[in-house]
mmCIF file of C-alpha atoms in Angstrom:
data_model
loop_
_atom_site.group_PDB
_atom_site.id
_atom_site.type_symbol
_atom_site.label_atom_id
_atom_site.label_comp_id
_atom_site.label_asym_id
_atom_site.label_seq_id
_atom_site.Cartn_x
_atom_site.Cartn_y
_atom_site.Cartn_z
ATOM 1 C CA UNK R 5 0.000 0.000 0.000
ATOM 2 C CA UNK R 6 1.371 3.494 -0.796
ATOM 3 C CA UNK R 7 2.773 5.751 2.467
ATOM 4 C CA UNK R 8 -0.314 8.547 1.419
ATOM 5 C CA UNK R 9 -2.388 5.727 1.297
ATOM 6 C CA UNK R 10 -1.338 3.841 4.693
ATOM 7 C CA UNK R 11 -1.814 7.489 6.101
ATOM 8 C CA UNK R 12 -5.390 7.898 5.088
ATOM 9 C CA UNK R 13 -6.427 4.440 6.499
ATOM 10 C CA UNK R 14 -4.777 4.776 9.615
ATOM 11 C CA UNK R 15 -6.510 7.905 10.175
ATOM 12 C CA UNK R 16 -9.546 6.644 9.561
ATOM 13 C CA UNK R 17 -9.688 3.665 11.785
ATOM 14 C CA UNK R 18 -8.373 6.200 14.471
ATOM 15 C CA UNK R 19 -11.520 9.196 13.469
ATOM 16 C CA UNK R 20 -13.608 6.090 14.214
ATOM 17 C CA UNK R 21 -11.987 5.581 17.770
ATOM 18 C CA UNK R 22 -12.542 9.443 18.281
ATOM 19 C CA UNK R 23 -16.114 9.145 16.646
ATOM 20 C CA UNK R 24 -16.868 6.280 19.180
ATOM 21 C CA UNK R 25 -15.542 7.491 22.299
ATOM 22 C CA UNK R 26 -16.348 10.706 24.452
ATOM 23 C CA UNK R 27 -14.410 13.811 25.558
ATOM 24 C CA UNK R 28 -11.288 12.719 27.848
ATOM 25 C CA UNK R 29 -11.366 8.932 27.285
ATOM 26 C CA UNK R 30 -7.565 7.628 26.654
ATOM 27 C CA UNK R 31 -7.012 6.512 23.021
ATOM 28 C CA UNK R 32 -4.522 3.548 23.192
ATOM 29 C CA UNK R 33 -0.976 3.347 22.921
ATOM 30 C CA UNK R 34 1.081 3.447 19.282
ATOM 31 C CA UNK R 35 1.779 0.376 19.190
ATOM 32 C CA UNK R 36 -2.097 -0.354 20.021
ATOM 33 C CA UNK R 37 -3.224 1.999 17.252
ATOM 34 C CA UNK R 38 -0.599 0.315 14.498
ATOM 35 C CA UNK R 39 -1.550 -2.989 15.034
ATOM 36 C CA UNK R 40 -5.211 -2.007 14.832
ATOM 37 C CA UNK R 41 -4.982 -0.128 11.781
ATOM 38 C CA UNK R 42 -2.424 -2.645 10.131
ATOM 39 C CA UNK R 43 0.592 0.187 9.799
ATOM 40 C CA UNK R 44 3.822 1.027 11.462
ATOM 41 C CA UNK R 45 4.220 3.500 14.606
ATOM 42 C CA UNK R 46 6.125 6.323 11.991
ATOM 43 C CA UNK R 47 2.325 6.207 10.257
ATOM 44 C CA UNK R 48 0.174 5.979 13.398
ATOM 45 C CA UNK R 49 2.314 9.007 14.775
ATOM 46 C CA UNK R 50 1.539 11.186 11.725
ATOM 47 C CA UNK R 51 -1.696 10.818 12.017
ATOM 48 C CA UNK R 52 -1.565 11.546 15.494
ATOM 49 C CA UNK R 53 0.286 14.873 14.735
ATOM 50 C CA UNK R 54 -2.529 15.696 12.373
ATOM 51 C CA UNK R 55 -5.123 14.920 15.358
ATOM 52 C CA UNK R 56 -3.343 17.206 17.765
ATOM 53 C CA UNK R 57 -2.490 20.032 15.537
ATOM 54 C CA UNK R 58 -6.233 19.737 14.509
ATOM 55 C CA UNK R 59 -7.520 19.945 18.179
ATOM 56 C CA UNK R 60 -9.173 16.666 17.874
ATOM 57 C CA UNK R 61 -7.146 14.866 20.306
ATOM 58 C CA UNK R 62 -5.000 16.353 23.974
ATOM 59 C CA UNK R 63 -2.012 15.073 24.832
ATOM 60 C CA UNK R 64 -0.367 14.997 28.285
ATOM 61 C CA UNK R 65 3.159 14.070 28.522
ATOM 62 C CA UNK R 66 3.427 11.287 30.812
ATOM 63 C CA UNK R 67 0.069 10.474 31.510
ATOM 64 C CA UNK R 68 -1.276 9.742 27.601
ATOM 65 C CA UNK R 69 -3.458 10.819 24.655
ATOM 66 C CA UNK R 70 -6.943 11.911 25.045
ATOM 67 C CA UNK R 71 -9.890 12.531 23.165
ATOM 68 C CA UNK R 72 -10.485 16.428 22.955
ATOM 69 C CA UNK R 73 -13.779 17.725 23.782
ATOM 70 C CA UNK R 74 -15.664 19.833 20.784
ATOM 71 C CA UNK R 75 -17.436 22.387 20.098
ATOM 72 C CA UNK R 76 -19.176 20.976 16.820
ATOM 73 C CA UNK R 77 -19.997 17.855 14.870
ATOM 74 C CA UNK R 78 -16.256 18.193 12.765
ATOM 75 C CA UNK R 79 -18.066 16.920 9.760
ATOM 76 C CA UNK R 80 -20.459 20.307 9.530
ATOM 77 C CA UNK R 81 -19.792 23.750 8.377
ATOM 78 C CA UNK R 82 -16.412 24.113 6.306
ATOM 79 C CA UNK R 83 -13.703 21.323 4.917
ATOM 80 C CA UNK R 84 -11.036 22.573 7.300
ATOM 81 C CA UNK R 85 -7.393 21.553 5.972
ATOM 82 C CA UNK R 86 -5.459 21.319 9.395
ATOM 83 C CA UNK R 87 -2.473 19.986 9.040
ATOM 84 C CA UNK R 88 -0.391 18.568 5.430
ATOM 85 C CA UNK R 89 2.817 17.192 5.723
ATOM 86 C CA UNK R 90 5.308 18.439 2.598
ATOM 87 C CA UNK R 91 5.218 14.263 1.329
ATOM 88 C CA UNK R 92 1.154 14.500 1.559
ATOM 89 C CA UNK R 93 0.465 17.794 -0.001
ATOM 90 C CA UNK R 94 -1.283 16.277 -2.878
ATOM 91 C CA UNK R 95 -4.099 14.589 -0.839
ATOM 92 C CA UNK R 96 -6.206 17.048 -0.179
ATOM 93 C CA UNK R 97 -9.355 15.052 -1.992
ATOM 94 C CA UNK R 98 -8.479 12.284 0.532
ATOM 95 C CA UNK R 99 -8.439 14.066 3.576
ATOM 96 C CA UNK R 100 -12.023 15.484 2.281
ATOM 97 C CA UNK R 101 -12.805 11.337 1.683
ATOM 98 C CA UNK R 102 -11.543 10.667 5.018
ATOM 99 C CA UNK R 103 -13.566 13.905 6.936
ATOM 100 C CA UNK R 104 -16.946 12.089 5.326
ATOM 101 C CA UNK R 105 -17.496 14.678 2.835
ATOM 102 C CA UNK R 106 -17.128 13.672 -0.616
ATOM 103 C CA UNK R 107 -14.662 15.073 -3.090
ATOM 104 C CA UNK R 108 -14.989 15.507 -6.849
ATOM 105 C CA UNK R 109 -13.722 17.603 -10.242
ATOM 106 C CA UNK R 110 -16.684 19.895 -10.679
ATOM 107 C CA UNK R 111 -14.672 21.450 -14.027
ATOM 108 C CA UNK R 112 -11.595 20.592 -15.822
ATOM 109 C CA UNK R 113 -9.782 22.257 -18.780
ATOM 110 C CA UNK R 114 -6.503 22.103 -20.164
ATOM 111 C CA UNK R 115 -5.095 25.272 -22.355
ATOM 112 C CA UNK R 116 -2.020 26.112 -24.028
ATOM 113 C CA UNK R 117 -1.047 29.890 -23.933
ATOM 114 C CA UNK R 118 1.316 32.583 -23.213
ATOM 115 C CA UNK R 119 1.526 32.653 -19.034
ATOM 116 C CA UNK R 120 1.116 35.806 -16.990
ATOM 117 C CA UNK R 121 4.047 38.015 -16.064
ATOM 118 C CA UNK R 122 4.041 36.187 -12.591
ATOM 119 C CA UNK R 123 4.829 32.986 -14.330
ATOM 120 C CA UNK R 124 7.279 33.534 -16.877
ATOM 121 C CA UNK R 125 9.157 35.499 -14.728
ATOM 122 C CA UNK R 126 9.116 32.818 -12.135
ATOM 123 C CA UNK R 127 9.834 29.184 -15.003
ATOM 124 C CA UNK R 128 13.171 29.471 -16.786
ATOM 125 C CA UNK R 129 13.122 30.126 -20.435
ATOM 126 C CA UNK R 130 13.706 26.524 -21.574
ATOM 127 C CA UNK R 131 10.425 25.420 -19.708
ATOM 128 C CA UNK R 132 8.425 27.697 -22.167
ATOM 129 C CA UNK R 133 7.630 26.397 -25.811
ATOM 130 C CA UNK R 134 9.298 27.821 -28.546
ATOM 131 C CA UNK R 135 5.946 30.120 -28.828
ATOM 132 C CA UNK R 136 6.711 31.330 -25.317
ATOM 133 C CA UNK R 137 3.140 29.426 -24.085
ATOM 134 C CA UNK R 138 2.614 26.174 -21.676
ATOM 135 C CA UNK R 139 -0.482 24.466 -20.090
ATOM 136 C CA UNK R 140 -2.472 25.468 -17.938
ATOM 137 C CA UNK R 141 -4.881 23.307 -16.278
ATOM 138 C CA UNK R 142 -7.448 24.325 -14.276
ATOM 139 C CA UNK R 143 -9.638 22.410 -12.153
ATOM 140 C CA UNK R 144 -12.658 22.861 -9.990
ATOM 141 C CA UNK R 145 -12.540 21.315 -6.858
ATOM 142 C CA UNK R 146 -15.771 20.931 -5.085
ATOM 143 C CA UNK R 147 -17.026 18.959 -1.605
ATOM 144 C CA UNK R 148 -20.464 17.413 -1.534
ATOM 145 C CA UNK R 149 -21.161 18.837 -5.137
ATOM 146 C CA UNK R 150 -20.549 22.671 -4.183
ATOM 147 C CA UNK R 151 -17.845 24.814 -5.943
ATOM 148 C CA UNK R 152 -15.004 24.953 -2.839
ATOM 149 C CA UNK R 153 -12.089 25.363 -4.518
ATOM 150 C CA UNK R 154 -9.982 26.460 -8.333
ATOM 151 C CA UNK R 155 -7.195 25.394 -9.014
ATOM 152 C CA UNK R 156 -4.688 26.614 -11.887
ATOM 153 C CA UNK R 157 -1.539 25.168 -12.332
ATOM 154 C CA UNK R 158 0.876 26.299 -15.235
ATOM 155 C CA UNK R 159 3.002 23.617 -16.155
ATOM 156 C CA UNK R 160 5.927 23.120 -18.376
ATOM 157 C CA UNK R 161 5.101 21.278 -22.047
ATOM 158 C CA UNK R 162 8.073 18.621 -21.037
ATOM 159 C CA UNK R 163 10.225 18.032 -18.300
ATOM 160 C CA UNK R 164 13.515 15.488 -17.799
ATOM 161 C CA UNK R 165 10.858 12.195 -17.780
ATOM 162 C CA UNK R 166 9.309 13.324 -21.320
ATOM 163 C CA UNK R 167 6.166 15.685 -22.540
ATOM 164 C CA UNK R 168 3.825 16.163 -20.076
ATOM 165 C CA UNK R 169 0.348 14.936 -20.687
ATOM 166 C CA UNK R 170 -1.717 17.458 -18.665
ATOM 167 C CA UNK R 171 -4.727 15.769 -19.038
ATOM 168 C CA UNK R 172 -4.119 12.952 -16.281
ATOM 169 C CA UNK R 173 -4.651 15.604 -13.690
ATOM 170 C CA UNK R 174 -8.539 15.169 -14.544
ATOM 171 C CA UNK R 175 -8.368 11.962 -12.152
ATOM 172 C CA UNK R 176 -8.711 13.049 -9.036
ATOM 173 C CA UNK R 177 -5.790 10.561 -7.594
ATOM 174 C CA UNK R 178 -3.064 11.816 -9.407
ATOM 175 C CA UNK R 179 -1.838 14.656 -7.210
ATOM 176 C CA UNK R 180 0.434 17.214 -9.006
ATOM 177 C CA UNK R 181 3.807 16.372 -6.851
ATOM 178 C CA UNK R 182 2.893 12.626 -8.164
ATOM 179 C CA UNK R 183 2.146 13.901 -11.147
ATOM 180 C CA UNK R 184 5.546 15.802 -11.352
ATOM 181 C CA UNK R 185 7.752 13.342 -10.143
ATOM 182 C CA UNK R 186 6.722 10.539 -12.841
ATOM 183 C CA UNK R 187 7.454 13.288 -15.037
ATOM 184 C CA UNK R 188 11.680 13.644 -13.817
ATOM 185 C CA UNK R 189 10.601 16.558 -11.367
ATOM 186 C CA UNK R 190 11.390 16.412 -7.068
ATOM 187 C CA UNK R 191 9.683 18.776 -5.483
ATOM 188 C CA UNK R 192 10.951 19.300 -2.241
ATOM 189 C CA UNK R 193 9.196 22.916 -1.021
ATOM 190 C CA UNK R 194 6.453 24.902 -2.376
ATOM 191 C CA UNK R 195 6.451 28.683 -1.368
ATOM 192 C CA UNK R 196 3.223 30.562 -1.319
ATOM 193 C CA UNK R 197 2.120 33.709 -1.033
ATOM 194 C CA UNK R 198 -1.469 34.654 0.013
ATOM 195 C CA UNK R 199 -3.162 37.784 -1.499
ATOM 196 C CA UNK R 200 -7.101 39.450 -1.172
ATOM 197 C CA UNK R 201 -8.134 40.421 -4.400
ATOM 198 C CA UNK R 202 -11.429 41.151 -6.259
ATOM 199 C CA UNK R 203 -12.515 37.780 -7.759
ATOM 200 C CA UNK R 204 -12.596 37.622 -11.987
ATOM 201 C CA UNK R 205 -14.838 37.014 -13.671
ATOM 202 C CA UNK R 206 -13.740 33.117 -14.516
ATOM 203 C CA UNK R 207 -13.313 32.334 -11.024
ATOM 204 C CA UNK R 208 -16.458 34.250 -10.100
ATOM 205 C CA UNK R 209 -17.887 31.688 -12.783
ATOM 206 C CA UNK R 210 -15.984 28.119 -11.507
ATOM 207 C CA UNK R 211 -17.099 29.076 -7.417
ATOM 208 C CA UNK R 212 -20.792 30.360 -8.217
ATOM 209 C CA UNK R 213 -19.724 33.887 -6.711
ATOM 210 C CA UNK R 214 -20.476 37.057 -7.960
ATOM 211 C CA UNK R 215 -17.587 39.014 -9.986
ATOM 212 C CA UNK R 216 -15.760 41.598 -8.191
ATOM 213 C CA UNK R 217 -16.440 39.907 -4.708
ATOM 214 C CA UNK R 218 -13.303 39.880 -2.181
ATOM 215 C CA UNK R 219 -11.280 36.732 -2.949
ATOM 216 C CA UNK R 220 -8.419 34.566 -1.019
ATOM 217 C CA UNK R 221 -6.037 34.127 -3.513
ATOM 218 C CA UNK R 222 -2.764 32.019 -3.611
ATOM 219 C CA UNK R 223 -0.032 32.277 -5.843
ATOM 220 C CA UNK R 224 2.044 28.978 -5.244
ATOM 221 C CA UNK R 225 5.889 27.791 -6.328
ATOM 222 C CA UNK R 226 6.944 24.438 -6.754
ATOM 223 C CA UNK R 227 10.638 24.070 -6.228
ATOM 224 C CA UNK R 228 12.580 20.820 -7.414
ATOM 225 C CA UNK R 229 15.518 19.332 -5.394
ATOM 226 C CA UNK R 230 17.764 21.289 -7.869
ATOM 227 C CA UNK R 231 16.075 24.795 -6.956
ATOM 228 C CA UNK R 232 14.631 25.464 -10.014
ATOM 229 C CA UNK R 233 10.881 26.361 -10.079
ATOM 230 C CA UNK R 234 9.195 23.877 -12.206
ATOM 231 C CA UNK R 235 5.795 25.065 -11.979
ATOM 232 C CA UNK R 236 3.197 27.313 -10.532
ATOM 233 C CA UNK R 237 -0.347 27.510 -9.309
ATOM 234 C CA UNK R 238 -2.893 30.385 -8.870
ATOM 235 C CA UNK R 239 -5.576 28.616 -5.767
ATOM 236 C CA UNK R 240 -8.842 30.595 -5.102
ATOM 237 C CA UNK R 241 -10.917 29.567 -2.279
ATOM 238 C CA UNK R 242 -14.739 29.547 -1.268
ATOM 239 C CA UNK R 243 -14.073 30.670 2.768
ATOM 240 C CA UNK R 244 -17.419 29.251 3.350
ATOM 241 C CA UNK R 245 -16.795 25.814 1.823
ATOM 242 C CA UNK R 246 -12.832 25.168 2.679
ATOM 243 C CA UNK R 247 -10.676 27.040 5.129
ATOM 244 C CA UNK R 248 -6.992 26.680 6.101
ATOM 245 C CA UNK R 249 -5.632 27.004 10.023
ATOM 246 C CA UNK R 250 -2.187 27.274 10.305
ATOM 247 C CA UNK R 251 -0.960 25.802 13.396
ATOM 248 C CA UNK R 252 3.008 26.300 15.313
ATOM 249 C CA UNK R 253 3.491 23.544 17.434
ATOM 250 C CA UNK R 254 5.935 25.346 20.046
ATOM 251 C CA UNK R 255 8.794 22.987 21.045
ATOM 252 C CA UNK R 256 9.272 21.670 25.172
#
């Protein structure tokens, strides 16, 4: 079984401990929790760093980990994207599987043209076509049918593994660092940068929003383990569909 995929079912069988048991009951030890989801202790303790960072579980050095109390049924209101390890960012549908929301392409398109400023100053030359253009794919991402999330990624038209075939992106389970690496790419950091702007009139279109309307907006890097930027990605969210909480764990 792949590591993303070990990840996801350990962290369900251990949502289904949480779902099961009440505020302050003590979950059971790693090694209890490994041999009951069939995975190592490295998996069962990622998934237990997701739990914590996401409030769902308390832990007291010394004494254990606990079930956190709540304030609200975590399956209701927003998809909220907790915590992502840099080896899991792609999973985002399967943390929405695994919350008990259902995730799916709402739109997809693939398009080959000249990239904005941002992009062309960010790719080196030799990633653009002759004609200067590359792909850009974008994708809707919705949960439980609604419009949550767009997603644009411009992409090189080849990279070290061969042309890039854009169109595999429409499934769902290829994630674009999977996506990349088949293709000769390593990413090994993305750097973002998070901007308010009025929403276009495309994206206005893809979310069901009116144009014009205040908009989170991310403009997104992906850097390869030789430093070079090898693509970007424009994300525009729906705040009341999907929302991001950044968490620093503060060291003992």
């Amino acid at each position: 079984m792949p590591a993303s995929s070990k990840v996801t079912a350990a962290e369900a069988a251990i949502r289904a401990l949480l779902d099961g048991g009440a505020a302050g009951d003590r979950l059971p030890s790693e090694a209890e929790l490994a041999e009951l989801a069939g995975v190592s202790r490295v998996t069962v303790r990622e998934v237990l760093d997701r739990l914590w960072y996401e409030g769902a579980i308390v832990r007291r050095w010394g004494a254990g980990t606990f079930i956190a109390a709540r304030s609200r049924d975590a399956s209701a209101g927003p998809f909220r994207r907790i915590y992502v390890a840099l080896d899991d960012i792609g999973s985002l549908p399967g943390q929405i599987d695994a919350s008990g929301r259902k995730a799916s392409l709402a739109a997809f398109a693939v398009d080959h043209l000249v990239p904005p400023a941002w992009v062309a100053e960010a790719l080196a030359p030799e990633r653009l076509g002759a004609d200067g253009k590359l792909w850009r794919v974008t994708r809707t991402l919705a949960i439980n049918g609604a419009p949550a999330m767009v997603m644009r990624d411009f992409l090189p038209l080849e990279l070290p593994g061969g042309r890039l075939n854009p169109t595999e992106l429409a499934d769902l389970g290829m994630d674009l660092p999977r996506f990349l690496r088949l293709n000769g790419a390593r990413i090994v950091k993305y750097e973002s940068t998070l901007e308010a702007v009025a929403c276009d009139e495309e994206t206005a279109r893809l979310l069901g929003r009116e144009p014009g309307a205040p908009q989170l907006r991310t403009r997104q890097l992906a850097i390869s383990d030789t430093g070079e930027t090898v693509s970007c990605a424009e994300l525009a969210f729906r705040e009341d569909e999907i929302s991001t909480t950044l968490v620093r764990a503060i060291g003992g």
